[in-house]
Short mmCIF file of C-alpha atoms in Angstrom, two decimals:
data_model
loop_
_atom_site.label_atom_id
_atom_site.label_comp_id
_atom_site.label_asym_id
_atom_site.label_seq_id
_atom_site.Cartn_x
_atom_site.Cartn_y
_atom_site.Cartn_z
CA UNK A 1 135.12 208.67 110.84
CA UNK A 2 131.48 209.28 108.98
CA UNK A 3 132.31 211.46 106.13
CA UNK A 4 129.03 213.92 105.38
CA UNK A 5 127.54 212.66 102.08
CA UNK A 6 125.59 215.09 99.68
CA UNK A 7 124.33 213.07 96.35
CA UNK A 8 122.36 215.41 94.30
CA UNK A 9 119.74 214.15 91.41
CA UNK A 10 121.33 215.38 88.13
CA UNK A 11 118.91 213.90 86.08
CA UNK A 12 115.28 212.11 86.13
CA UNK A 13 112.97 209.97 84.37
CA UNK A 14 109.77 211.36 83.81
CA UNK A 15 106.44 209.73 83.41
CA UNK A 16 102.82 211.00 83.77
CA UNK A 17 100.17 209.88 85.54
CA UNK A 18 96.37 210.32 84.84
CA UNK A 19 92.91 209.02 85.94
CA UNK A 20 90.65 209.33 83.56
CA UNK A 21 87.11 210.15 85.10
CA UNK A 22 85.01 208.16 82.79
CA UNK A 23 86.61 204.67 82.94
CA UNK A 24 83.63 202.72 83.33
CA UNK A 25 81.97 203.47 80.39
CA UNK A 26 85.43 203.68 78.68
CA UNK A 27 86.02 200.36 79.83
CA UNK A 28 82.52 199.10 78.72
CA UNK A 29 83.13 200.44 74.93
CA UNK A 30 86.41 199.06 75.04
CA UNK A 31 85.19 195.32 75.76
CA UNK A 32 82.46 196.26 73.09
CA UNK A 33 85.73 196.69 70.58
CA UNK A 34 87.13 193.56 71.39
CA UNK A 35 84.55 191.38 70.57
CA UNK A 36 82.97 193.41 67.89
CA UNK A 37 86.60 192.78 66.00
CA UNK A 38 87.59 189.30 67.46
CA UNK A 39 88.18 186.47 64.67
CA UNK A 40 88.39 189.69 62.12
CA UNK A 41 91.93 190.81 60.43
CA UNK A 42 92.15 193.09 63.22
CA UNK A 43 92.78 190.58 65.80
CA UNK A 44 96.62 189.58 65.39
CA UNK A 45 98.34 186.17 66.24
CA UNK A 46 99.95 185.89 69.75
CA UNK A 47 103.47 187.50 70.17
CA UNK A 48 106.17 185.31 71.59
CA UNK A 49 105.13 186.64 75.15
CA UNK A 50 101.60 185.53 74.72
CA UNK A 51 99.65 188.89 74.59
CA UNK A 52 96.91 189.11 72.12
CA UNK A 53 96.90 192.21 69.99
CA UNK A 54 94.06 194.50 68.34
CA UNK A 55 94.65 196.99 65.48
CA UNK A 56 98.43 196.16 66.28
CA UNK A 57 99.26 196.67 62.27
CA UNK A 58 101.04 199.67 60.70
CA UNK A 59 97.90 200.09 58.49
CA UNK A 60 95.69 199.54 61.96
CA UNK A 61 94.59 202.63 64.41
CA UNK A 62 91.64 201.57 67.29
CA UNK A 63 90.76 205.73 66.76
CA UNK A 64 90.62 205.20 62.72
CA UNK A 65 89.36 202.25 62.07
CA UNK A 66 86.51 201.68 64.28
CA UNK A 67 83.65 202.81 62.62
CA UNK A 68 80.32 201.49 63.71
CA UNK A 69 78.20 204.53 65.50
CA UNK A 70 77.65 203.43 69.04
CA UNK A 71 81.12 203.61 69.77
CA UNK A 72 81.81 207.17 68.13
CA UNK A 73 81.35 209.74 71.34
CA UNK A 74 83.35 207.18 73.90
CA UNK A 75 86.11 207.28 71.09
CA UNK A 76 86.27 210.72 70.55
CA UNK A 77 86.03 212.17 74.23
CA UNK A 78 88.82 209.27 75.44
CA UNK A 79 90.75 210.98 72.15
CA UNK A 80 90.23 214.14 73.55
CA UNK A 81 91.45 213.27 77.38
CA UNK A 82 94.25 211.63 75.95
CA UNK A 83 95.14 214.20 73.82
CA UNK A 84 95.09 217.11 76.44
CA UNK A 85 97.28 214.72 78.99
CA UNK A 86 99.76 214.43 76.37
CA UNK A 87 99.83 218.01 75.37
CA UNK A 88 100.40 218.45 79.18
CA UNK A 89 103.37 216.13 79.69
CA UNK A 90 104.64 217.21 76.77
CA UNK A 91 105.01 221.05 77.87
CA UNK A 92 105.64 220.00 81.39
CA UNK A 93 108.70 217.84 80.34
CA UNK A 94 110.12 218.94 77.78
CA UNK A 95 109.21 222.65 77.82
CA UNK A 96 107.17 225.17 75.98
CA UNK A 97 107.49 223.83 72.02
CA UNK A 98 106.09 225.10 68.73
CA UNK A 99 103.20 222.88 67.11
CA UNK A 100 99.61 223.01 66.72
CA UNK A 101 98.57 219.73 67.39
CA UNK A 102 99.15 216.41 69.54
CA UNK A 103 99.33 213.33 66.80
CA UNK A 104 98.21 210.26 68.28
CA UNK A 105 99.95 208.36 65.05
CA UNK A 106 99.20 204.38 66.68
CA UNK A 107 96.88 202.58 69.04
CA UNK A 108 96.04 199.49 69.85
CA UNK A 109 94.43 196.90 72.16
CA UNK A 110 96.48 194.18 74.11
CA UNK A 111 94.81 191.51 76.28
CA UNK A 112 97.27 189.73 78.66
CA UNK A 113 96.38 185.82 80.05
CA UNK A 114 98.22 183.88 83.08
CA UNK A 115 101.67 183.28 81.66
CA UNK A 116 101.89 186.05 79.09
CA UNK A 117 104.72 188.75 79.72
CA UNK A 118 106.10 191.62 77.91
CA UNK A 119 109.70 191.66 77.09
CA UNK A 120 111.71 195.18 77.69
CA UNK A 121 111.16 197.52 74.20
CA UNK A 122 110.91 200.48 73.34
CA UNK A 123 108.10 202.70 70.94
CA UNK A 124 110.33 204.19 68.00
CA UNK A 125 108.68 206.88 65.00
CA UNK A 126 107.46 208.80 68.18
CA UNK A 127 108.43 210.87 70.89
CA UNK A 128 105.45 209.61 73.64
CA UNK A 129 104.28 206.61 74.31
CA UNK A 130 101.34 206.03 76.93
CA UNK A 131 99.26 202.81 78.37
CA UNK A 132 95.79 202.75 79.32
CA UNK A 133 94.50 200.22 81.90
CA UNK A 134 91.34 198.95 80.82
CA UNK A 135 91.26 195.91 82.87
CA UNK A 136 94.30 195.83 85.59
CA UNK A 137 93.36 193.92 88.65
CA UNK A 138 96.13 193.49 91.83
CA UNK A 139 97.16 190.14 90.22
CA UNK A 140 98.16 191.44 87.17
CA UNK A 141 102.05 192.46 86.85
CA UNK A 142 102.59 196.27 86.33
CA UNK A 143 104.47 197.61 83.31
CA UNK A 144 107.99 198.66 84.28
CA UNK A 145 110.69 200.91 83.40
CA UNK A 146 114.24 199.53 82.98
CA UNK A 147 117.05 202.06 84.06
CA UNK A 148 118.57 204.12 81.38
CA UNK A 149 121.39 204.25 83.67
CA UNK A 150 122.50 201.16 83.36
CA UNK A 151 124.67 199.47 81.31
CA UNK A 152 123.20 197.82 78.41
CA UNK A 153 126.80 196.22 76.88
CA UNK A 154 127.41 198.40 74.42
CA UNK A 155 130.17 199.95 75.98
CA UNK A 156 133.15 199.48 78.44
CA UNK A 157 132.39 198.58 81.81
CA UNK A 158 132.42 196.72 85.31
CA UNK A 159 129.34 194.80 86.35
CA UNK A 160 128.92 195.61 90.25
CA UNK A 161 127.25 192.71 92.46
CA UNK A 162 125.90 194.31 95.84
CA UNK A 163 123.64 193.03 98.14
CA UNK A 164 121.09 195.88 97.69
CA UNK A 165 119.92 198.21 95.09
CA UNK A 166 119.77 201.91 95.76
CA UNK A 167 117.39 204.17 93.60
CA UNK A 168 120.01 205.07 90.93
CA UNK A 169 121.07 201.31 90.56
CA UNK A 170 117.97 198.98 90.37
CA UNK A 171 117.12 197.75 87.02
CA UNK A 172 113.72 198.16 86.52
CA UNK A 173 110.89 199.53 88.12
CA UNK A 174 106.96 200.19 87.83
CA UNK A 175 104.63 202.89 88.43
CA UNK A 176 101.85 202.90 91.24
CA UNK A 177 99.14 202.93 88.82
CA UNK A 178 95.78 201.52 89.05
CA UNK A 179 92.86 200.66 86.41
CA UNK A 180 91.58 203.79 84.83
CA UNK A 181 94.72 205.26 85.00
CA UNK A 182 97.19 207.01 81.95
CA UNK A 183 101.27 206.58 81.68
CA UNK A 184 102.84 208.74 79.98
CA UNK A 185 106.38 208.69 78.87
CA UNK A 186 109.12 209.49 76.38
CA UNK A 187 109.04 207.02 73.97
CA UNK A 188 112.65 205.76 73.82
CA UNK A 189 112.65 204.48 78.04
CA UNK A 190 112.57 200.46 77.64
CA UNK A 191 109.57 199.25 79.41
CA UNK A 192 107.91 195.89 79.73
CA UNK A 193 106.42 193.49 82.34
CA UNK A 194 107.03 190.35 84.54
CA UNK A 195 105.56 186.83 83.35
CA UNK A 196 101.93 187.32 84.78
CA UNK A 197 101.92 183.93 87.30
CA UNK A 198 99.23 183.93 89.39
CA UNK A 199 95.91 183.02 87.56
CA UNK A 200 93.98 186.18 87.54
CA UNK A 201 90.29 185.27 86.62
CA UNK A 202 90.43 188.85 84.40
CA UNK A 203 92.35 189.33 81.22
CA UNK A 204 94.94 192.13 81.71
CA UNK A 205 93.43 194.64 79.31
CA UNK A 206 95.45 197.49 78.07
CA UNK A 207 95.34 200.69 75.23
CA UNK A 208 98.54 201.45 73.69
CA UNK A 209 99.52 204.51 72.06
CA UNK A 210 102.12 206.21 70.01
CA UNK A 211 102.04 210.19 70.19
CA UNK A 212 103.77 212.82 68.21
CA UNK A 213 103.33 216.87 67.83
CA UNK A 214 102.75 217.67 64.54
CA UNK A 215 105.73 220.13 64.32
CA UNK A 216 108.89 219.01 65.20
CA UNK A 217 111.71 222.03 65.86
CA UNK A 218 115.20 222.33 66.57
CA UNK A 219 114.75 226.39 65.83
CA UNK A 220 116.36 226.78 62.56
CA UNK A 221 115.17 223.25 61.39
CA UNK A 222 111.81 221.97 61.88
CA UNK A 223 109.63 219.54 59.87
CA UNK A 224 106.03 218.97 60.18
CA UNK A 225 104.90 215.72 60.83
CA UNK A 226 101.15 213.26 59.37
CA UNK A 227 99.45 210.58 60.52
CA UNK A 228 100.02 207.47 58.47
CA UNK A 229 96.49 206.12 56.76
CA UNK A 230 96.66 203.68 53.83
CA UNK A 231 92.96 204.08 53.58
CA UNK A 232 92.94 207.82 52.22
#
């Protein structure tokens, strides 16, 4: 006898998608970055997965600390896209909120070679995180989402083998997105990417960044949250 199943979605994982409609002269200004501040104390030593970062400091900021003139309006108007995609995930996820402002409080450059991967993390002293692909060709691996769902061994359980996933039981997965595009999501989801394997000619050229509101509320508590800059 078939019994009649209903499974109903409690609860999902949000993340934001956006294409930003300049990306070729973003991308352009972005290359410009890179090799204006290569071999400078803004280019940081490998991490264990291999990925070369930029600005990747807590005194560092790609928004901040690039200075030189020809790169001011590309900076500013991707700061302003970003911005007003994060102020619209923001309200669309987590509801209408009191603050004036979007912080972005980090951001920084990573360039990706054959054999470089990303181990699962997560952003903390946030509550967004978002990834811009500068570079991101079909050979490159796509960042992925691991399952909050599942258990991480820090509590009771049973380990289930089963010859396929379903959606609510597959460990990780990744977002349809394409070069040019935004991810957004709440900062805590782990996230990484697969050991790139392949050989891609291109780098796999990315812009991280950390977001915040600058008023954080719980209605009779709230605190009002800065950007961190040693240099004022």
């Amino acid at each position: 006898m078939k019994v009649k199943s209903q499974i109903i979605d409690l609860f999902v994982i949000p993340v934001g998608l956006y294409k930003y409609p300049f990306h070729e002269e973003w991308k352009k200004v972005v290359y410009g970055i890179i090799n204006k501040y290569a071999d400078t104390k803004f280019e940081m030593p490998s991490d264990k997965g291999g990925i070369q970062h930029f600005f990747n400091s807590s005194n560092q900021d790609v928004f901040r600390d690039v200075k030189e003139p020809e790169f001011q309006e590309a900076l500013r108007d991707f700061e302003s896209f970003t911005k007003m995609c994060l102020n619209t995930f923001y309200n669309d996820t987590f509801g209408e909120a009191e603050y004036n402002e979007m912080l972005i409080t980090n951001s920084w450059i990573n360039l990706s070679r054959n054999e470089n991967w990303l181990e699962p993390h997560y952003h903390g002293n946030c509550i967004l995180a978002c990834n811009y692909l500068v570079n991101f060709k079909e050979d490159h691996t796509p960042l992925s989402f691991c399952n909050p769902f599942k258990g991480t061994g820090s509590y009771p359980g049973f380990s289930v083998e089963t010859k396929s996933y379903t959606p609510y039981t597959v460990p990780t997965t990744a977002v349809d997105a394409k070069e040019g595009d935004l991810i957004v999501w709440q900062a805590g989801l782990y996230h990484g990417f697969d050991k790139i394997t392949n050989a891609p000619k291109d780098d796999r050229i990315t812009l991280a960044m950390n977001a915040c509101p600058d008023i954080i509320s719980t209605g009779p508590y709230k605190i009002k949250v800065g950007v961190y800059d040693e240099s004022n």
